[in-house]
mmCIF file of C-alpha atoms in Angstrom:
data_model
loop_
_atom_site.group_PDB
_atom_site.id
_atom_site.type_symbol
_atom_site.label_atom_id
_atom_site.label_comp_id
_atom_site.label_asym_id
_atom_site.label_seq_id
_atom_site.Cartn_x
_atom_site.Cartn_y
_atom_site.Cartn_z
ATOM 1 C CA MET A 1 172.581 173.847 153.056
ATOM 2 C CA LYS A 2 176.358 173.695 153.436
ATOM 3 C CA LYS A 3 177.974 170.445 152.498
ATOM 4 C CA TYR A 4 181.579 169.470 153.259
ATOM 5 C CA VAL A 5 183.849 166.674 152.157
ATOM 6 C CA THR A 6 186.517 166.346 154.840
ATOM 7 C CA THR A 7 188.670 163.721 156.247
ATOM 8 C CA ASP A 8 191.628 163.574 158.658
ATOM 9 C CA ASP A 9 194.553 165.128 156.957
ATOM 10 C CA SER A 10 194.408 166.564 153.460
ATOM 11 C CA HIS A 11 191.121 166.589 151.695
ATOM 12 C CA TYR A 12 189.103 169.378 150.416
ATOM 13 C CA GLY A 13 185.723 170.638 151.425
ATOM 14 C CA LEU A 14 183.161 172.181 148.991
ATOM 15 C CA LEU A 15 180.052 174.096 149.332
ATOM 16 C CA ASP A 16 176.997 173.017 147.380
ATOM 17 C CA SER A 17 176.843 176.378 145.718
ATOM 18 C CA LEU A 18 180.316 175.772 144.252
ATOM 19 C CA GLU A 19 178.905 172.821 142.200
ATOM 20 C CA ASN A 20 176.488 175.380 140.721
ATOM 21 C CA ASN A 21 179.388 177.787 139.955
ATOM 22 C CA SER A 22 178.122 180.343 142.309
ATOM 23 C CA GLU A 23 180.146 183.575 142.433
ATOM 24 C CA GLU A 24 179.399 184.197 146.072
ATOM 25 C CA ASN A 25 181.337 181.194 147.326
ATOM 26 C CA ASP A 26 184.588 181.062 145.414
ATOM 27 C CA PHE A 27 186.851 179.252 147.790
ATOM 28 C CA VAL A 28 188.009 175.794 148.736
ATOM 29 C CA VAL A 29 188.144 174.662 152.303
ATOM 30 C CA ASN A 30 191.073 172.268 152.629
ATOM 31 C CA GLY A 31 193.089 170.532 155.297
ATOM 32 C CA ALA A 32 190.447 170.065 157.905
ATOM 33 C CA GLU A 33 191.186 167.594 160.756
ATOM 34 C CA GLY A 34 187.793 165.923 160.802
ATOM 35 C CA GLU A 35 185.801 168.322 163.016
ATOM 36 C CA MET A 36 183.360 169.286 160.280
ATOM 37 C CA ASP A 37 180.153 167.467 159.257
ATOM 38 C CA THR A 38 180.948 164.948 156.666
ATOM 39 C CA ALA A 39 179.095 163.674 153.672
ATOM 40 C CA GLU A 40 179.280 159.989 153.696
ATOM 41 C CA ASP A 41 178.334 159.476 150.067
ATOM 42 C CA GLU A 42 181.178 161.543 148.768
ATOM 43 C CA GLN A 43 183.610 160.151 151.261
ATOM 44 C CA ASN A 44 182.857 156.671 149.965
ATOM 45 C CA ASN A 45 183.813 157.835 146.429
ATOM 46 C CA HIS A 46 187.374 158.567 147.466
ATOM 47 C CA SER A 47 189.824 156.088 145.827
ATOM 48 C CA GLN A 48 192.285 154.450 148.134
ATOM 49 C CA SER A 49 195.158 156.373 146.546
ATOM 50 C CA ASP A 50 193.599 159.672 147.379
ATOM 51 C CA HIS A 51 192.603 158.798 150.959
ATOM 52 C CA CYS A 52 194.622 160.496 153.647
ATOM 53 C CA HIS A 53 194.924 157.391 155.805
ATOM 54 C CA THR A 54 197.210 155.692 153.258
ATOM 55 C CA LEU A 55 200.139 157.670 154.781
ATOM 56 C CA LEU A 56 199.201 157.102 158.462
ATOM 57 C CA LEU A 57 200.078 154.122 160.507
ATOM 58 C CA SER A 58 197.547 152.032 162.425
ATOM 59 C CA GLN A 59 197.633 152.160 166.252
ATOM 60 C CA ARG A 60 198.838 148.657 166.434
ATOM 61 C CA GLU A 61 201.732 149.452 164.084
ATOM 62 C CA LYS A 62 202.622 152.565 166.131
ATOM 63 C CA ARG A 63 202.681 150.757 169.458
ATOM 64 C CA SER A 64 204.225 147.467 168.354
ATOM 65 C CA PRO A 65 207.784 148.405 169.428
ATOM 66 C CA GLU A 66 206.666 149.324 172.840
ATOM 67 C CA ARG A 67 207.240 145.897 174.397
ATOM 68 C CA VAL A 68 210.768 145.855 172.912
ATOM 69 C CA LEU A 69 211.592 149.230 174.353
ATOM 70 C CA TRP A 70 210.232 148.295 177.775
ATOM 71 C CA LEU A 71 212.517 145.318 177.997
ATOM 72 C CA VAL A 72 215.433 147.520 176.951
ATOM 73 C CA VAL A 73 214.414 150.004 179.720
ATOM 74 C CA VAL A 74 214.494 147.134 182.338
ATOM 75 C CA ILE A 75 217.898 145.956 181.170
ATOM 76 C CA SER A 76 219.295 149.508 181.052
ATOM 77 C CA ALA A 77 217.996 150.154 184.675
ATOM 78 C CA LEU A 78 219.860 147.068 185.841
ATOM 79 C CA HIS A 79 222.911 148.119 183.917
ATOM 80 C CA ILE A 80 222.837 151.657 185.328
ATOM 81 C CA THR A 81 222.674 150.258 188.913
ATOM 82 C CA ALA A 82 225.583 147.930 188.335
ATOM 83 C CA GLN A 83 227.647 150.695 186.769
ATOM 84 C CA LEU A 84 226.970 153.215 189.585
ATOM 85 C CA VAL A 85 227.897 150.632 192.255
ATOM 86 C CA GLY A 86 230.969 149.676 190.352
ATOM 87 C CA GLY A 87 231.978 153.267 189.691
ATOM 88 C CA VAL A 88 231.636 154.279 193.330
ATOM 89 C CA LEU A 89 233.555 151.174 194.667
ATOM 90 C CA ALA A 90 236.323 151.613 191.984
ATOM 91 C CA ASN A 91 236.458 155.374 192.537
ATOM 92 C CA SER A 92 236.272 155.627 188.698
ATOM 93 C CA LEU A 93 234.748 158.694 187.151
ATOM 94 C CA SER A 94 234.753 157.090 183.698
ATOM 95 C CA ILE A 95 232.459 154.359 184.877
ATOM 96 C CA ILE A 96 230.206 156.900 186.539
ATOM 97 C CA ALA A 97 230.177 158.914 183.324
ATOM 98 C CA ASP A 98 229.336 155.738 181.489
ATOM 99 C CA SER A 99 226.313 155.207 183.858
ATOM 100 C CA GLY A 100 225.263 158.813 183.184
ATOM 101 C CA HIS A 101 225.370 158.104 179.446
ATOM 102 C CA ILE A 102 223.196 155.057 179.897
ATOM 103 C CA LEU A 103 220.837 157.109 182.030
ATOM 104 C CA THR A 104 220.310 159.547 179.127
ATOM 105 C CA ASP A 105 219.680 156.646 176.820
ATOM 106 C CA LEU A 106 217.162 155.321 179.362
ATOM 107 C CA VAL A 107 215.357 158.660 179.355
ATOM 108 C CA SER A 108 215.365 158.573 175.569
ATOM 109 C CA PHE A 109 213.780 155.090 175.548
ATOM 110 C CA LEU A 110 211.079 156.289 177.990
ATOM 111 C CA ILE A 111 210.345 159.290 175.798
ATOM 112 C CA SER A 112 210.001 157.012 172.857
ATOM 113 C CA ILE A 113 207.591 154.822 174.767
ATOM 114 C CA PHE A 114 205.612 157.886 175.914
ATOM 115 C CA MET A 115 205.429 159.222 172.392
ATOM 116 C CA ILE A 116 204.231 155.854 171.064
ATOM 117 C CA ARG A 117 201.356 156.061 173.470
ATOM 118 C CA ILE A 118 200.549 159.683 172.961
ATOM 119 C CA SER A 119 200.866 159.433 169.194
ATOM 120 C CA VAL A 120 197.583 157.355 169.146
ATOM 121 C CA VAL A 121 195.624 160.075 170.998
ATOM 122 C CA ASN A 122 193.354 161.806 168.540
ATOM 123 C CA SER A 123 193.451 165.467 167.839
ATOM 124 C CA ASN A 124 190.824 167.831 169.310
ATOM 125 C CA ARG A 125 189.498 171.301 168.930
ATOM 126 C CA ARG A 126 192.268 172.686 171.124
ATOM 127 C CA PHE A 127 195.161 170.629 169.787
ATOM 128 C CA THR A 128 194.162 170.301 166.154
ATOM 129 C CA PHE A 129 197.484 168.523 165.279
ATOM 130 C CA GLY A 130 197.199 166.270 168.273
ATOM 131 C CA TYR A 131 200.313 165.959 170.485
ATOM 132 C CA LEU A 132 202.824 165.260 167.738
ATOM 133 C CA ARG A 133 205.254 168.006 168.918
ATOM 134 C CA ALA A 134 205.366 166.680 172.456
ATOM 135 C CA GLU A 135 208.206 164.465 171.379
ATOM 136 C CA PHE A 136 210.402 167.461 170.575
ATOM 137 C CA ILE A 137 209.683 169.014 173.985
ATOM 138 C CA GLY A 138 210.561 165.723 175.581
ATOM 139 C CA ALA A 139 213.732 165.400 173.528
ATOM 140 C CA LEU A 140 214.815 168.961 174.464
ATOM 141 C CA ALA A 141 214.368 168.096 178.124
ATOM 142 C CA SER A 142 216.407 164.955 177.592
ATOM 143 C CA ILE A 143 219.236 167.094 175.988
ATOM 144 C CA PHE A 144 219.258 169.520 178.886
ATOM 145 C CA ILE A 145 219.688 166.467 181.250
ATOM 146 C CA ILE A 146 222.526 165.183 179.026
ATOM 147 C CA TRP A 147 224.327 168.497 179.128
ATOM 148 C CA THR A 148 223.926 168.881 182.749
ATOM 149 C CA ILE A 149 225.338 165.439 183.573
ATOM 150 C CA THR A 150 228.204 166.046 181.102
ATOM 151 C CA ILE A 151 229.150 169.382 182.599
ATOM 152 C CA LEU A 152 229.236 167.869 186.067
ATOM 153 C CA MET A 153 231.380 165.006 184.877
ATOM 154 C CA ILE A 154 233.853 167.450 183.305
ATOM 155 C CA ILE A 155 234.014 169.456 186.495
ATOM 156 C CA PHE A 156 234.538 166.346 188.678
ATOM 157 C CA ALA A 157 237.261 165.112 186.270
ATOM 158 C CA THR A 158 238.963 168.482 186.379
ATOM 159 C CA GLN A 159 238.857 168.565 190.184
ATOM 160 C CA ARG A 160 240.494 165.177 190.334
ATOM 161 C CA ILE A 161 243.299 166.234 188.053
ATOM 162 C CA ILE A 162 243.934 169.340 190.055
ATOM 163 C CA SER A 163 243.786 167.595 193.433
ATOM 164 C CA GLY A 164 245.782 164.612 192.189
ATOM 165 C CA GLN A 165 243.256 162.215 193.794
ATOM 166 C CA MET A 166 243.037 159.851 190.922
ATOM 167 C CA THR A 167 243.648 156.414 192.483
ATOM 168 C CA VAL A 168 241.146 153.882 191.207
ATOM 169 C CA ASP A 169 240.530 150.224 191.958
ATOM 170 C CA THR A 170 241.379 148.715 188.548
ATOM 171 C CA ARG A 171 240.083 145.257 189.488
ATOM 172 C CA ILE A 172 236.563 146.621 190.159
ATOM 173 C CA MET A 173 236.775 148.949 187.185
ATOM 174 C CA LEU A 174 237.691 145.972 184.972
ATOM 175 C CA ILE A 175 234.725 143.958 186.334
ATOM 176 C CA SER A 176 232.312 146.917 185.864
ATOM 177 C CA ALA A 177 233.515 147.428 182.215
ATOM 178 C CA LEU A 178 233.111 143.704 181.508
ATOM 179 C CA VAL A 179 229.601 143.759 183.067
ATOM 180 C CA GLY A 180 228.766 146.733 180.903
ATOM 181 C CA ILE A 181 229.999 145.032 177.791
ATOM 182 C CA VAL A 182 227.912 141.945 178.560
ATOM 183 C CA PHE A 183 224.722 144.075 179.220
ATOM 184 C CA ASN A 184 225.152 146.002 176.010
ATOM 185 C CA PHE A 185 225.980 142.981 173.941
ATOM 186 C CA VAL A 186 222.867 141.193 175.122
ATOM 187 C CA MET A 187 220.728 144.281 174.223
ATOM 188 C CA VAL A 188 222.408 144.571 170.868
ATOM 189 C CA LEU A 189 221.554 140.983 170.079
ATOM 190 C CA PHE A 190 218.045 141.389 171.375
ATOM 191 C CA LEU A 191 217.302 144.518 169.376
ATOM 192 C CA LYS A 192 218.775 142.972 166.248
ATOM 193 C CA TRP A 193 216.613 139.839 166.740
ATOM 194 C CA SER A 194 213.517 141.922 167.521
ATOM 195 C CA SER A 195 213.809 143.778 164.201
ATOM 196 C CA GLY A 196 213.997 140.494 162.251
ATOM 197 C CA GLY A 197 217.759 140.691 161.694
ATOM 198 C CA ALA A 198 217.502 143.968 159.760
ATOM 199 C CA GLN A 199 220.728 145.777 158.927
ATOM 200 C CA PHE A 200 221.372 148.690 161.152
ATOM 201 C CA SER A 201 222.967 151.999 160.351
ATOM 202 C CA HIS A 202 222.900 155.562 161.682
ATOM 203 C CA GLY A 203 221.664 156.751 158.317
ATOM 204 C CA HIS A 204 218.546 158.291 159.816
ATOM 205 C CA SER A 205 218.024 161.618 161.143
ATOM 206 C CA HIS A 206 216.379 161.937 164.607
ATOM 207 C CA PHE A 207 213.829 164.492 163.444
ATOM 208 C CA THR A 208 213.146 163.807 159.737
ATOM 209 C CA ASN A 209 210.462 162.044 157.994
ATOM 210 C CA SER A 210 212.456 158.898 157.327
ATOM 211 C CA SER A 211 209.466 156.613 157.499
ATOM 212 C CA VAL A 212 207.500 158.245 154.761
ATOM 213 C CA ASN A 213 210.202 159.684 152.585
ATOM 214 C CA GLY A 214 210.404 156.430 150.694
ATOM 215 C CA ALA A 215 208.208 153.509 150.248
ATOM 216 C CA ASP A 216 210.743 150.871 151.183
ATOM 217 C CA ASN A 217 211.743 152.057 154.622
ATOM 218 C CA GLY A 218 209.656 149.427 156.456
ATOM 219 C CA PRO A 219 207.230 149.821 159.301
ATOM 220 C CA LYS A 220 207.624 152.415 161.976
ATOM 221 C CA GLU A 221 208.807 149.968 164.593
ATOM 222 C CA ASN A 222 212.071 149.573 162.658
ATOM 223 C CA VAL A 223 212.732 153.322 163.092
ATOM 224 C CA ASN A 224 212.254 153.064 166.890
ATOM 225 C CA VAL A 225 214.184 149.778 167.239
ATOM 226 C CA ARG A 226 217.042 151.152 165.068
ATOM 227 C CA ALA A 227 217.256 154.341 167.177
ATOM 228 C CA ALA A 228 217.473 152.206 170.360
ATOM 229 C CA PHE A 229 220.091 150.023 168.675
ATOM 230 C CA ILE A 230 222.302 152.974 167.909
ATOM 231 C CA HIS A 231 222.109 154.145 171.512
ATOM 232 C CA VAL A 232 223.000 150.709 172.838
ATOM 233 C CA LEU A 233 225.764 150.338 170.355
ATOM 234 C CA GLY A 234 227.168 153.711 171.524
ATOM 235 C CA ASP A 235 227.142 152.409 175.108
ATOM 236 C CA PHE A 236 228.889 149.161 173.951
ATOM 237 C CA ILE A 237 231.732 151.135 172.437
ATOM 238 C CA GLN A 238 231.888 153.325 175.582
ATOM 239 C CA SER A 239 232.183 150.208 177.783
ATOM 240 C CA ILE A 240 235.044 149.021 175.655
ATOM 241 C CA GLY A 241 236.688 152.373 176.228
ATOM 242 C CA VAL A 242 236.367 152.150 179.941
ATOM 243 C CA LEU A 243 237.795 148.585 179.738
ATOM 244 C CA SER A 244 240.741 149.898 177.801
ATOM 245 C CA ALA A 245 241.299 152.703 180.349
ATOM 246 C CA ALA A 246 241.211 150.177 183.122
ATOM 247 C CA LEU A 247 243.770 147.937 181.365
ATOM 248 C CA LEU A 248 245.978 150.935 180.735
ATOM 249 C CA ILE A 249 245.951 152.007 184.410
ATOM 250 C CA ARG A 250 246.536 148.399 185.605
ATOM 251 C CA TRP A 251 249.471 147.822 183.270
ATOM 252 C CA THR A 252 251.125 151.261 183.328
ATOM 253 C CA ASP A 253 249.672 152.991 186.446
ATOM 254 C CA PHE A 254 248.709 155.837 184.236
ATOM 255 C CA GLN A 255 246.040 157.224 186.520
ATOM 256 C CA LEU A 256 245.176 160.134 184.205
ATOM 257 C CA ALA A 257 243.483 157.596 181.920
ATOM 258 C CA ASP A 258 240.346 157.663 184.088
ATOM 259 C CA PRO A 259 239.652 161.528 183.859
ATOM 260 C CA LEU A 260 240.887 161.540 180.284
ATOM 261 C CA CYS A 261 238.466 158.849 179.426
ATOM 262 C CA THR A 262 235.769 160.938 181.125
ATOM 263 C CA TYR A 263 236.702 163.936 178.941
ATOM 264 C CA PHE A 264 236.510 161.785 175.837
ATOM 265 C CA PHE A 265 233.069 160.449 176.663
ATOM 266 C CA SER A 266 231.838 163.900 177.428
ATOM 267 C CA LEU A 267 233.009 165.106 174.080
ATOM 268 C CA VAL A 268 231.308 162.233 172.409
ATOM 269 C CA VAL A 269 228.000 163.033 174.254
ATOM 270 C CA LEU A 270 228.251 166.705 173.320
ATOM 271 C CA CYS A 271 229.009 165.914 169.604
ATOM 272 C CA THR A 272 226.021 163.569 169.361
ATOM 273 C CA SER A 273 223.557 165.781 171.144
ATOM 274 C CA VAL A 274 224.303 169.144 169.509
ATOM 275 C CA PRO A 275 222.977 167.926 166.061
ATOM 276 C CA ILE A 276 219.812 166.746 167.721
ATOM 277 C CA ALA A 277 219.421 170.141 169.468
ATOM 278 C CA ARG A 278 219.939 171.790 166.106
ATOM 279 C CA ASP A 279 217.136 169.662 164.581
ATOM 280 C CA ILE A 280 214.805 170.390 167.404
ATOM 281 C CA PHE A 281 215.463 174.170 166.923
ATOM 282 C CA LEU A 282 214.691 173.902 163.194
ATOM 283 C CA VAL A 283 211.458 172.047 163.862
ATOM 284 C CA LEU A 284 210.210 174.529 166.524
ATOM 285 C CA MET A 285 211.186 177.305 164.049
ATOM 286 C CA GLU A 286 208.899 175.527 161.469
ATOM 287 C CA SER A 287 211.734 175.405 158.876
ATOM 288 C CA THR A 288 211.341 173.504 155.686
ATOM 289 C CA PRO A 289 212.042 169.772 156.531
ATOM 290 C CA SER A 290 215.341 168.441 155.201
ATOM 291 C CA PHE A 291 213.543 165.719 153.292
ATOM 292 C CA LEU A 292 211.538 168.226 151.217
ATOM 293 C CA ASP A 293 212.912 170.331 148.429
ATOM 294 C CA PHE A 294 211.117 173.629 148.539
ATOM 295 C CA ASP A 295 211.933 174.519 144.864
ATOM 296 C CA ALA A 296 210.840 171.104 143.647
ATOM 297 C CA VAL A 297 207.447 171.314 145.480
ATOM 298 C CA ARG A 298 206.943 174.860 144.059
ATOM 299 C CA ARG A 299 207.894 173.708 140.580
ATOM 300 C CA ASP A 300 205.686 170.662 140.639
ATOM 301 C CA LEU A 301 202.709 172.728 141.818
ATOM 302 C CA ASN A 302 203.299 175.297 139.133
ATOM 303 C CA ASP A 303 203.391 172.603 136.468
ATOM 304 C CA ILE A 304 199.813 171.521 137.204
ATOM 305 C CA SER A 305 197.496 172.152 134.305
ATOM 306 C CA PHE A 306 195.679 175.525 134.474
ATOM 307 C CA VAL A 307 198.018 176.831 137.333
ATOM 308 C CA ARG A 308 199.309 180.292 136.488
ATOM 309 C CA GLY A 309 201.292 180.929 139.681
ATOM 310 C CA VAL A 310 202.218 179.713 143.059
ATOM 311 C CA HIS A 311 202.680 181.814 146.196
ATOM 312 C CA SER A 312 202.511 181.662 150.030
ATOM 313 C CA LEU A 313 204.032 178.210 149.942
ATOM 314 C CA HIS A 314 204.923 177.015 153.370
ATOM 315 C CA LEU A 315 206.450 173.623 154.325
ATOM 316 C CA TRP A 316 207.077 172.467 157.809
ATOM 317 C CA SER A 317 207.236 169.458 160.155
ATOM 318 C CA VAL A 318 204.446 168.746 162.542
ATOM 319 C CA GLY A 319 206.046 165.727 164.079
ATOM 320 C CA THR A 320 208.659 163.096 163.276
ATOM 321 C CA GLU A 321 206.067 161.290 161.184
ATOM 322 C CA ARG A 322 204.048 164.090 159.872
ATOM 323 C CA SER A 323 204.715 167.061 157.539
ATOM 324 C CA ALA A 324 202.447 169.913 156.425
ATOM 325 C CA ALA A 325 202.121 172.340 153.475
ATOM 326 C CA ILE A 326 200.081 175.442 152.618
ATOM 327 C CA ALA A 327 199.953 176.807 149.104
ATOM 328 C CA HIS A 328 198.006 179.478 147.120
ATOM 329 C CA LEU A 329 197.472 178.595 143.544
ATOM 330 C CA ILE A 330 196.464 181.129 140.953
ATOM 331 C CA ILE A 331 194.417 179.916 138.022
ATOM 332 C CA ASP A 332 192.816 181.703 135.057
ATOM 333 C CA ASP A 333 189.827 179.402 134.600
ATOM 334 C CA GLU A 334 187.523 179.367 137.781
ATOM 335 C CA SER A 335 185.706 176.371 136.447
ATOM 336 C CA LYS A 336 188.941 174.282 136.890
ATOM 337 C CA PHE A 337 189.394 174.900 140.655
ATOM 338 C CA ILE A 338 188.025 171.452 141.725
ATOM 339 C CA GLU A 339 190.228 169.702 139.222
ATOM 340 C CA VAL A 340 193.292 171.845 140.307
ATOM 341 C CA THR A 341 192.686 171.303 143.972
ATOM 342 C CA LYS A 342 192.467 167.532 143.538
ATOM 343 C CA ALA A 343 195.616 167.508 141.471
ATOM 344 C CA ALA A 344 197.517 169.608 143.943
ATOM 345 C CA THR A 345 196.399 167.625 146.931
ATOM 346 C CA LYS A 346 197.308 164.364 145.279
ATOM 347 C CA LEU A 347 200.759 165.695 144.207
ATOM 348 C CA LEU A 348 201.622 166.923 147.697
ATOM 349 C CA GLN A 349 200.271 163.789 149.421
ATOM 350 C CA ASN A 350 201.464 161.086 147.084
ATOM 351 C CA GLY A 351 204.330 162.752 145.253
ATOM 352 C CA HIS A 352 206.045 164.462 148.229
ATOM 353 C CA LYS A 353 204.571 162.473 151.118
ATOM 354 C CA ILE A 354 203.111 165.428 152.862
ATOM 355 C CA HIS A 355 200.333 164.502 155.374
ATOM 356 C CA PHE A 356 198.585 167.821 156.123
ATOM 357 C CA THR A 357 197.820 169.940 153.024
ATOM 358 C CA THR A 358 195.934 173.208 152.607
ATOM 359 C CA ILE A 359 195.312 174.503 149.025
ATOM 360 C CA GLN A 360 193.785 177.906 148.307
ATOM 361 C CA ILE A 361 192.679 178.650 144.802
ATOM 362 C CA GLU A 362 192.766 182.296 143.607
ATOM 363 C CA ILE A 363 192.070 184.157 140.425
ATOM 364 C CA PRO A 364 194.630 186.624 139.083
ATOM 365 C CA GLU A 365 194.517 190.115 140.648
ATOM 366 C CA PRO A 366 196.809 193.194 140.374
ATOM 367 C CA ILE A 367 197.867 192.715 144.004
ATOM 368 C CA HIS A 368 199.625 189.476 143.172
ATOM 369 C CA SER A 369 202.374 191.264 141.257
ATOM 370 C CA GLN A 370 202.817 193.942 144.047
ATOM 371 C CA CYS A 371 202.488 191.901 147.243
ATOM 372 C CA LYS A 372 206.018 190.977 148.649
ATOM 373 C CA PHE A 373 204.538 187.853 150.207
ATOM 374 C CA CYS A 374 203.510 186.647 146.755
ATOM 375 C CA LYS A 375 207.047 186.738 145.461
ATOM 376 C CA THR A 376 209.581 183.989 145.551
ATOM 377 C CA LEU A 377 211.132 183.596 149.003
ATOM 378 C CA PRO A 378 214.986 184.077 149.369
ATOM 379 C CA ASP A 379 217.119 181.112 150.320
ATOM 380 C CA SER A 380 217.636 182.286 153.816
#
């Protein structure tokens, strides 16, 4: 009778015959997602440090920032309405561009909420990794919206400069800018209060494993709230820019300030969205995540006792909170395959914070020295 020991992310499965050193079944089934039959007695013997769920967040932790983001969405929707009305009445493209920027942030907040909800959906036989990559698809759609709005704003600003129709109502423009500053200031204070007064910085990457790369990064809600904080802070700065343009026009009658301000905001939006698009491209191409050192992982695996060589090592991101690894390990002593598999799994999971791991144990064969896929990969 076949007997497996499997859990959700990175445990190994064994056949009963392996325990008897059978030559017929000389492999290790690893990295199953929980669809196989499990042996409860062996699962209960897993230590907490080896258990895959130690790296995963509970559903409550995943969805805790949802109420915060919903409130930000409501405030942002009111803000967009006020800015659009003010922009149309003032005939100011910079205010309309500001509302477009807020709209893209609103879409980002909704995507975050959607991903919080979908991230708790379990994997199945068709989607064995769940819906973790849906976030990247949504983010890509959001970027296309950003670029479309930005290009339209640039076209409208250029048309105004060419036509010379640049007269704006500075009084309404000033009021709209002040309203935007108030809205953003309220959201900044709320987001900071919601995070427990944590210090904010833009030191995170939008598509890297910042929450598991270190033990002191705090709960996942901090990542979501910090991202929202950065978006709102950007809107706050943009509102100050609109206010400055309005004052410049009012005091000097320099009407070009409005379309020039639109150009500036468009450039800012493009500069902030291009790196995100690059990160999405790298994830979809299954490149090695920036928080993982390929050479270090390979070296650590090679340093495991009884391991003679490492090949077919692949590292990639499954989602913003999950990473995966596949590795083939060559050992001389077949009797040590269980020990080596355990050590490699623990190394990848605990040492490098990789969630999904698959370890294949092999014995030395002549093909290993000839196969190009068994050799060290080039840098690029």
